[in-house]
PDB file of C-alpha atoms in Angstrom:
ATOM      1  CA  ALA A   1     -20.165  23.246  47.817  1.00  0.00           C
ATOM      2  CA  GLN A   2     -18.468  24.858  44.911  1.00  0.00           C
ATOM      3  CA  SER A   3     -20.609  25.490  41.890  1.00  0.00           C
ATOM      4  CA  VAL A   4     -20.552  27.236  38.548  1.00  0.00           C
ATOM      5  CA  THR A   5     -23.550  28.674  36.755  1.00  0.00           C
ATOM      6  CA  GLN A   6     -23.660  29.460  33.077  1.00  0.00           C
ATOM      7  CA  PRO A   7     -27.068  31.076  32.637  1.00  0.00           C
ATOM      8  CA  ASP A   8     -27.199  30.829  28.861  1.00  0.00           C
ATOM      9  CA  ILE A   9     -27.607  27.377  27.341  1.00  0.00           C
ATOM     10  CA  HIS A  10     -27.489  28.691  23.774  1.00  0.00           C
ATOM     11  CA  ILE A  11     -26.268  31.946  22.287  1.00  0.00           C
ATOM     12  CA  THR A  12     -26.398  32.965  18.651  1.00  0.00           C
ATOM     13  CA  VAL A  13     -24.313  35.840  17.326  1.00  0.00           C
ATOM     14  CA  SER A  14     -23.558  37.128  13.881  1.00  0.00           C
ATOM     15  CA  GLU A  15     -20.091  36.726  12.484  1.00  0.00           C
ATOM     16  CA  GLY A  16     -18.068  39.828  13.288  1.00  0.00           C
ATOM     17  CA  ALA A  17     -20.235  40.759  16.264  1.00  0.00           C
ATOM     18  CA  SER A  18     -18.966  40.889  19.813  1.00  0.00           C
ATOM     19  CA  LEU A  19     -19.533  38.064  22.258  1.00  0.00           C
ATOM     20  CA  GLU A  20     -19.945  37.776  25.992  1.00  0.00           C
ATOM     21  CA  LEU A  21     -20.571  34.462  27.734  1.00  0.00           C
ATOM     22  CA  ARG A  22     -21.598  34.656  31.354  1.00  0.00           C
ATOM     23  CA  CYS A  23     -20.222  32.636  34.219  1.00  0.00           C
ATOM     24  CA  ASN A  24     -20.989  32.916  37.921  1.00  0.00           C
ATOM     25  CA  TYR A  25     -19.249  30.865  40.549  1.00  0.00           C
ATOM     26  CA  SER A  26     -19.765  29.986  44.174  1.00  0.00           C
ATOM     27  CA  TYR A  27     -16.555  29.404  46.087  1.00  0.00           C
ATOM     28  CA  GLY A  28     -15.543  30.317  49.601  1.00  0.00           C
ATOM     29  CA  ALA A  29     -11.906  31.207  49.041  1.00  0.00           C
ATOM     30  CA  THR A  30      -9.985  32.800  46.215  1.00  0.00           C
ATOM     31  CA  PRO A  31     -11.237  31.024  43.119  1.00  0.00           C
ATOM     32  CA  TYR A  32      -9.119  29.574  40.391  1.00  0.00           C
ATOM     33  CA  LEU A  33     -11.155  29.960  37.234  1.00  0.00           C
ATOM     34  CA  PHE A  34     -10.946  28.512  33.771  1.00  0.00           C
ATOM     35  CA  TRP A  35     -12.680  28.658  30.437  1.00  0.00           C
ATOM     36  CA  TYR A  36     -12.533  25.642  28.144  1.00  0.00           C
ATOM     37  CA  VAL A  37     -13.941  25.190  24.647  1.00  0.00           C
ATOM     38  CA  GLN A  38     -15.233  21.959  23.147  1.00  0.00           C
ATOM     39  CA  SER A  39     -15.721  21.673  19.411  1.00  0.00           C
ATOM     40  CA  PRO A  40     -18.014  18.915  18.142  1.00  0.00           C
ATOM     41  CA  GLY A  41     -16.398  15.532  18.608  1.00  0.00           C
ATOM     42  CA  GLN A  42     -13.355  17.069  20.245  1.00  0.00           C
ATOM     43  CA  GLY A  43     -11.873  17.241  23.691  1.00  0.00           C
ATOM     44  CA  LEU A  44     -11.704  20.283  25.922  1.00  0.00           C
ATOM     45  CA  GLN A  45      -9.227  22.979  24.999  1.00  0.00           C
ATOM     46  CA  LEU A  46      -8.108  25.526  27.560  1.00  0.00           C
ATOM     47  CA  LEU A  47      -8.878  29.085  26.480  1.00  0.00           C
ATOM     48  CA  LEU A  48      -7.655  30.969  29.520  1.00  0.00           C
ATOM     49  CA  LYS A  49      -7.281  30.823  33.274  1.00  0.00           C
ATOM     50  CA  TYR A  50      -7.289  33.134  36.274  1.00  0.00           C
ATOM     51  CA  PHE A  51      -5.280  32.422  39.381  1.00  0.00           C
ATOM     52  CA  SER A  52      -4.416  35.845  40.776  1.00  0.00           C
ATOM     53  CA  GLY A  53      -3.223  39.294  39.796  1.00  0.00           C
ATOM     54  CA  ASP A  54      -4.686  41.240  36.919  1.00  0.00           C
ATOM     55  CA  THR A  55      -8.401  40.622  36.793  1.00  0.00           C
ATOM     56  CA  LEU A  56      -8.483  40.862  33.002  1.00  0.00           C
ATOM     57  CA  VAL A  57      -6.879  37.806  31.499  1.00  0.00           C
ATOM     58  CA  GLN A  58      -6.039  37.165  27.890  1.00  0.00           C
ATOM     59  CA  GLY A  59      -6.363  33.796  26.283  1.00  0.00           C
ATOM     60  CA  ILE A  60      -5.936  32.096  22.990  1.00  0.00           C
ATOM     61  CA  LYS A  61      -7.941  32.790  19.829  1.00  0.00           C
ATOM     62  CA  GLY A  62      -8.540  36.404  20.826  1.00  0.00           C
ATOM     63  CA  PHE A  63     -10.615  35.623  23.922  1.00  0.00           C
ATOM     64  CA  GLU A  64     -10.407  37.458  27.210  1.00  0.00           C
ATOM     65  CA  ALA A  65     -12.179  37.152  30.539  1.00  0.00           C
ATOM     66  CA  GLU A  66     -12.665  39.483  33.464  1.00  0.00           C
ATOM     67  CA  PHE A  67     -12.763  38.332  37.066  1.00  0.00           C
ATOM     68  CA  LYS A  68     -15.135  40.383  39.223  1.00  0.00           C
ATOM     69  CA  ARG A  69     -15.051  39.262  42.819  1.00  0.00           C
ATOM     70  CA  SER A  70     -17.922  41.540  43.860  1.00  0.00           C
ATOM     71  CA  GLN A  71     -20.193  39.879  41.320  1.00  0.00           C
ATOM     72  CA  SER A  72     -18.706  36.371  41.595  1.00  0.00           C
ATOM     73  CA  SER A  73     -18.378  36.418  37.848  1.00  0.00           C
ATOM     74  CA  PHE A  74     -15.839  35.439  35.241  1.00  0.00           C
ATOM     75  CA  ASN A  75     -17.355  36.378  31.897  1.00  0.00           C
ATOM     76  CA  LEU A  76     -15.711  35.452  28.621  1.00  0.00           C
ATOM     77  CA  ARG A  77     -15.540  38.013  25.838  1.00  0.00           C
ATOM     78  CA  LYS A  78     -14.407  38.332  22.269  1.00  0.00           C
ATOM     79  CA  PRO A  79     -14.643  41.562  20.263  1.00  0.00           C
ATOM     80  CA  SER A  80     -15.320  39.953  16.893  1.00  0.00           C
ATOM     81  CA  VAL A  81     -16.600  36.415  16.496  1.00  0.00           C
ATOM     82  CA  HIS A  82     -15.496  34.150  13.657  1.00  0.00           C
ATOM     83  CA  TRP A  83     -17.533  31.266  12.263  1.00  0.00           C
ATOM     84  CA  SER A  84     -14.877  28.874  13.616  1.00  0.00           C
ATOM     85  CA  ASP A  85     -15.736  29.966  17.165  1.00  0.00           C
ATOM     86  CA  ALA A  86     -18.961  27.957  17.023  1.00  0.00           C
ATOM     87  CA  ALA A  87     -18.555  25.409  19.816  1.00  0.00           C
ATOM     88  CA  GLU A  88     -19.563  24.728  23.402  1.00  0.00           C
ATOM     89  CA  TYR A  89     -17.888  26.782  26.100  1.00  0.00           C
ATOM     90  CA  PHE A  90     -17.398  25.654  29.678  1.00  0.00           C
ATOM     91  CA  CYS A  91     -16.525  27.726  32.687  1.00  0.00           C
ATOM     92  CA  ALA A  92     -14.893  25.872  35.580  1.00  0.00           C
ATOM     93  CA  VAL A  93     -13.633  26.550  39.082  1.00  0.00           C
ATOM     94  CA  GLY A  94     -10.808  24.615  40.690  1.00  0.00           C
ATOM     95  CA  ASP A  95     -11.931  22.937  43.889  1.00  0.00           C
ATOM     96  CA  MET A  96      -8.773  23.058  45.951  1.00  0.00           C
ATOM     97  CA  GLU A  97     -10.435  21.722  49.091  1.00  0.00           C
ATOM     98  CA  TYR A  98     -10.446  18.272  47.613  1.00  0.00           C
ATOM     99  CA  GLY A  99      -7.534  17.299  45.498  1.00  0.00           C
ATOM    100  CA  ASN A 100      -7.491  19.494  42.459  1.00  0.00           C
ATOM    101  CA  LYS A 101     -10.752  18.707  40.707  1.00  0.00           C
ATOM    102  CA  LEU A 102     -12.541  21.050  38.351  1.00  0.00           C
ATOM    103  CA  VAL A 103     -16.190  21.872  38.865  1.00  0.00           C
ATOM    104  CA  PHE A 104     -17.767  22.742  35.544  1.00  0.00           C
ATOM    105  CA  GLY A 105     -20.764  24.760  34.544  1.00  0.00           C
ATOM    106  CA  ALA A 106     -23.384  23.272  32.258  1.00  0.00           C
ATOM    107  CA  GLY A 107     -21.861  24.899  29.208  1.00  0.00           C
ATOM    108  CA  THR A 108     -23.017  27.450  26.646  1.00  0.00           C
ATOM    109  CA  ILE A 109     -23.435  26.462  23.024  1.00  0.00           C
ATOM    110  CA  LEU A 110     -22.375  29.234  20.701  1.00  0.00           C
ATOM    111  CA  ARG A 111     -23.852  29.433  17.229  1.00  0.00           C
ATOM    112  CA  VAL A 112     -22.427  31.862  14.701  1.00  0.00           C
ATOM    113  CA  LYS A 113     -24.578  33.024  11.848  1.00  0.00           C
ATOM    114  CA  SER A 114     -23.173  34.460   8.665  1.00  0.00           C
TER     115      SER A 114
ATOM    116  CA  ASP B   1      -3.195  18.570  20.430  1.00  0.00           C
ATOM    117  CA  SER B   2      -2.969  18.631  24.218  1.00  0.00           C
ATOM    118  CA  GLY B   3      -0.451  15.801  24.466  1.00  0.00           C
ATOM    119  CA  VAL B   4      -2.902  13.627  26.410  1.00  0.00           C
ATOM    120  CA  THR B   5      -3.874  10.456  24.568  1.00  0.00           C
ATOM    121  CA  GLN B   6      -6.875   8.241  25.176  1.00  0.00           C
ATOM    122  CA  THR B   7      -7.784   4.890  23.709  1.00  0.00           C
ATOM    123  CA  PRO B   8     -10.040   3.695  22.338  1.00  0.00           C
ATOM    124  CA  LYS B   9     -11.830   6.620  20.737  1.00  0.00           C
ATOM    125  CA  HIS B  10     -15.135   4.766  20.594  1.00  0.00           C
ATOM    126  CA  LEU B  11     -16.396   1.761  22.488  1.00  0.00           C
ATOM    127  CA  ILE B  12     -19.699  -0.015  21.982  1.00  0.00           C
ATOM    128  CA  THR B  13     -20.656  -2.756  24.375  1.00  0.00           C
ATOM    129  CA  ALA B  14     -23.625  -4.431  26.005  1.00  0.00           C
ATOM    130  CA  THR B  15     -25.159  -4.075  29.428  1.00  0.00           C
ATOM    131  CA  GLY B  16     -23.457  -6.134  32.105  1.00  0.00           C
ATOM    132  CA  GLN B  17     -20.097  -6.041  30.375  1.00  0.00           C
ATOM    133  CA  ARG B  18     -16.787  -4.650  31.592  1.00  0.00           C
ATOM    134  CA  VAL B  19     -14.526  -2.240  29.707  1.00  0.00           C
ATOM    135  CA  THR B  20     -11.184  -0.560  30.260  1.00  0.00           C
ATOM    136  CA  LEU B  21     -10.357   2.927  29.101  1.00  0.00           C
ATOM    137  CA  ARG B  22      -6.745   3.974  28.826  1.00  0.00           C
ATOM    138  CA  CYS B  23      -5.064   7.333  29.222  1.00  0.00           C
ATOM    139  CA  SER B  24      -1.495   8.486  28.714  1.00  0.00           C
ATOM    140  CA  PRO B  25      -0.724  11.855  30.299  1.00  0.00           C
ATOM    141  CA  ARG B  26       1.450  14.590  28.871  1.00  0.00           C
ATOM    142  CA  SER B  27       5.132  13.996  29.273  1.00  0.00           C
ATOM    143  CA  GLY B  28       6.177  15.094  32.763  1.00  0.00           C
ATOM    144  CA  ASP B  29       2.669  15.290  34.213  1.00  0.00           C
ATOM    145  CA  LEU B  30       2.215  13.353  37.430  1.00  0.00           C
ATOM    146  CA  SER B  31      -1.517  13.810  37.964  1.00  0.00           C
ATOM    147  CA  VAL B  32      -4.262  12.141  35.996  1.00  0.00           C
ATOM    148  CA  TYR B  33      -7.948  12.969  36.301  1.00  0.00           C
ATOM    149  CA  TRP B  34     -11.006  11.206  34.941  1.00  0.00           C
ATOM    150  CA  TYR B  35     -14.220  13.025  34.075  1.00  0.00           C
ATOM    151  CA  GLN B  36     -17.532  11.815  32.714  1.00  0.00           C
ATOM    152  CA  GLN B  37     -19.594  13.936  30.337  1.00  0.00           C
ATOM    153  CA  SER B  38     -23.232  12.969  29.887  1.00  0.00           C
ATOM    154  CA  LEU B  39     -26.294  14.830  28.683  1.00  0.00           C
ATOM    155  CA  ASP B  40     -28.072  14.712  32.020  1.00  0.00           C
ATOM    156  CA  GLN B  41     -25.113  15.194  34.402  1.00  0.00           C
ATOM    157  CA  GLY B  42     -22.807  17.398  32.377  1.00  0.00           C
ATOM    158  CA  LEU B  43     -19.086  17.204  33.110  1.00  0.00           C
ATOM    159  CA  GLN B  44     -18.465  15.408  36.387  1.00  0.00           C
ATOM    160  CA  PHE B  45     -15.190  14.671  38.119  1.00  0.00           C
ATOM    161  CA  LEU B  46     -14.670  10.994  38.844  1.00  0.00           C
ATOM    162  CA  ILE B  47     -11.223  10.482  40.325  1.00  0.00           C
ATOM    163  CA  GLN B  48      -7.683  11.875  40.492  1.00  0.00           C
ATOM    164  CA  TYR B  49      -4.402  10.013  40.756  1.00  0.00           C
ATOM    165  CA  TYR B  50      -1.075  11.546  41.595  1.00  0.00           C
ATOM    166  CA  ASN B  51       2.128   9.629  40.945  1.00  0.00           C
ATOM    167  CA  GLY B  52       0.398   6.278  41.315  1.00  0.00           C
ATOM    168  CA  GLU B  53      -1.748   7.052  44.326  1.00  0.00           C
ATOM    169  CA  GLU B  54      -5.370   8.082  44.582  1.00  0.00           C
ATOM    170  CA  ARG B  55      -5.568  11.782  45.468  1.00  0.00           C
ATOM    171  CA  ALA B  56      -9.260  12.611  45.286  1.00  0.00           C
ATOM    172  CA  LYS B  57     -12.493  10.873  44.482  1.00  0.00           C
ATOM    173  CA  GLY B  58     -15.688  12.370  43.137  1.00  0.00           C
ATOM    174  CA  ASN B  59     -19.065  10.808  42.469  1.00  0.00           C
ATOM    175  CA  ILE B  60     -17.537   7.665  41.082  1.00  0.00           C
ATOM    176  CA  LEU B  61     -19.731   4.587  41.200  1.00  0.00           C
ATOM    177  CA  GLU B  62     -18.536   1.507  43.059  1.00  0.00           C
ATOM    178  CA  ARG B  63     -18.721  -0.366  39.746  1.00  0.00           C
ATOM    179  CA  PHE B  64     -15.993   1.944  38.453  1.00  0.00           C
ATOM    180  CA  SER B  65     -12.353   1.820  39.460  1.00  0.00           C
ATOM    181  CA  ALA B  66      -9.123   3.332  38.264  1.00  0.00           C
ATOM    182  CA  GLN B  67      -5.418   3.010  38.721  1.00  0.00           C
ATOM    183  CA  GLN B  68      -2.246   4.770  37.682  1.00  0.00           C
ATOM    184  CA  PHE B  69       0.736   2.676  36.746  1.00  0.00           C
ATOM    185  CA  PRO B  70       4.471   3.285  37.349  1.00  0.00           C
ATOM    186  CA  ASP B  71       4.833   4.706  33.839  1.00  0.00           C
ATOM    187  CA  LEU B  72       2.056   7.160  34.838  1.00  0.00           C
ATOM    188  CA  HIS B  73      -0.529   5.981  32.358  1.00  0.00           C
ATOM    189  CA  SER B  74      -3.948   5.384  33.845  1.00  0.00           C
ATOM    190  CA  GLU B  75      -6.825   3.030  33.256  1.00  0.00           C
ATOM    191  CA  LEU B  76     -10.480   3.464  34.137  1.00  0.00           C
ATOM    192  CA  ASN B  77     -12.355   0.206  34.568  1.00  0.00           C
ATOM    193  CA  LEU B  78     -16.114   0.193  34.222  1.00  0.00           C
ATOM    194  CA  SER B  79     -17.959  -2.988  35.136  1.00  0.00           C
ATOM    195  CA  SER B  80     -21.533  -4.278  35.184  1.00  0.00           C
ATOM    196  CA  LEU B  81     -22.313  -1.619  32.631  1.00  0.00           C
ATOM    197  CA  GLU B  82     -25.749  -0.046  32.475  1.00  0.00           C
ATOM    198  CA  LEU B  83     -27.405   1.999  29.774  1.00  0.00           C
ATOM    199  CA  GLY B  84     -26.896   5.092  31.879  1.00  0.00           C
ATOM    200  CA  ASP B  85     -23.126   4.672  31.762  1.00  0.00           C
ATOM    201  CA  SER B  86     -23.148   5.724  28.119  1.00  0.00           C
ATOM    202  CA  ALA B  87     -21.124   8.919  28.069  1.00  0.00           C
ATOM    203  CA  LEU B  88     -17.942  10.610  26.957  1.00  0.00           C
ATOM    204  CA  TYR B  89     -15.095   9.850  29.340  1.00  0.00           C
ATOM    205  CA  PHE B  90     -12.267  12.347  29.490  1.00  0.00           C
ATOM    206  CA  CYS B  91      -8.845  12.016  30.932  1.00  0.00           C
ATOM    207  CA  ALA B  92      -6.857  15.093  31.887  1.00  0.00           C
ATOM    208  CA  SER B  93      -3.359  15.529  33.219  1.00  0.00           C
ATOM    209  CA  SER B  94      -1.438  18.204  35.075  1.00  0.00           C
ATOM    210  CA  VAL B  95       2.013  18.689  36.467  1.00  0.00           C
ATOM    211  CA  THR B  96       1.171  18.836  40.204  1.00  0.00           C
ATOM    212  CA  SER B  97       4.703  19.466  41.256  1.00  0.00           C
ATOM    213  CA  GLY B  98       5.606  18.691  44.848  1.00  0.00           C
ATOM    214  CA  GLY B  99       4.747  22.164  46.083  1.00  0.00           C
ATOM    215  CA  VAL B 100       1.580  24.137  45.566  1.00  0.00           C
ATOM    216  CA  VAL B 101      -0.903  22.437  43.357  1.00  0.00           C
ATOM    217  CA  TYR B 102      -3.501  25.134  43.305  1.00  0.00           C
ATOM    218  CA  THR B 103      -2.255  26.665  40.116  1.00  0.00           C
ATOM    219  CA  ASP B 104      -2.327  23.422  38.219  1.00  0.00           C
ATOM    220  CA  THR B 105      -3.771  23.554  34.748  1.00  0.00           C
ATOM    221  CA  GLN B 106      -5.486  20.443  33.488  1.00  0.00           C
ATOM    222  CA  TYR B 107      -5.045  19.444  29.858  1.00  0.00           C
ATOM    223  CA  PHE B 108      -7.691  17.186  28.425  1.00  0.00           C
ATOM    224  CA  GLY B 109      -7.494  14.279  26.053  1.00  0.00           C
ATOM    225  CA  PRO B 110      -9.905  13.763  23.147  1.00  0.00           C
ATOM    226  CA  GLY B 111     -12.125  11.436  25.166  1.00  0.00           C
ATOM    227  CA  THR B 112     -13.534   7.934  24.801  1.00  0.00           C
ATOM    228  CA  ARG B 113     -17.145   7.712  23.761  1.00  0.00           C
ATOM    229  CA  LEU B 114     -18.779   4.740  25.462  1.00  0.00           C
ATOM    230  CA  THR B 115     -22.074   3.423  24.168  1.00  0.00           C
ATOM    231  CA  VAL B 116     -23.827   0.744  26.190  1.00  0.00           C
ATOM    232  CA  LEU B 117     -26.564  -1.100  24.306  1.00  0.00           C
TER     233      LEU B 117
END
């Protein structure tokens, strides 16, 4: 079955520092991968997605992610974190064998210290 | 703002009761998805509807049901509620045009927070 692992439950970074959130997936075919962000009390906002092509994808708010098939990873990065980036981040894989559902990781809570 | 609307925003009810959550998809989107977010289970897919018909079903309890109406809005019905049903329920929508659906992007609503007392 498809699965997504986000190894870090919490991450704390200083404002202005770089950020990398890890995501590993398990999927038999070509994966369709997503990163969503959830601010407290809010819904899920799409940051970026990978379907095919260039393995480095750019998203909103200065985020990028790199798809590495050999490592089954899709890590999210940002060169300089802002206090407003504090939120919970979810990696997801599209399960195309059954409708079009998303399988989510457990999420990583990002704290930004000033 | 994703364009997906959900009502109500909060719902507090008692065990054994029945509630209905409502979702309006983005204009032009034919697919609606329901997800449950809880502390112990995380984000779990419940069910997908496409243009009024059920497309896929996840770990949705038999006490839960959904439907999508001709105007494409959807309702999730939860009955015989238990304490463990307390969660945030999200609706998402996507285009799912008649061809390939694999590149669909799901846009999420703000959610309905259900509290069962």
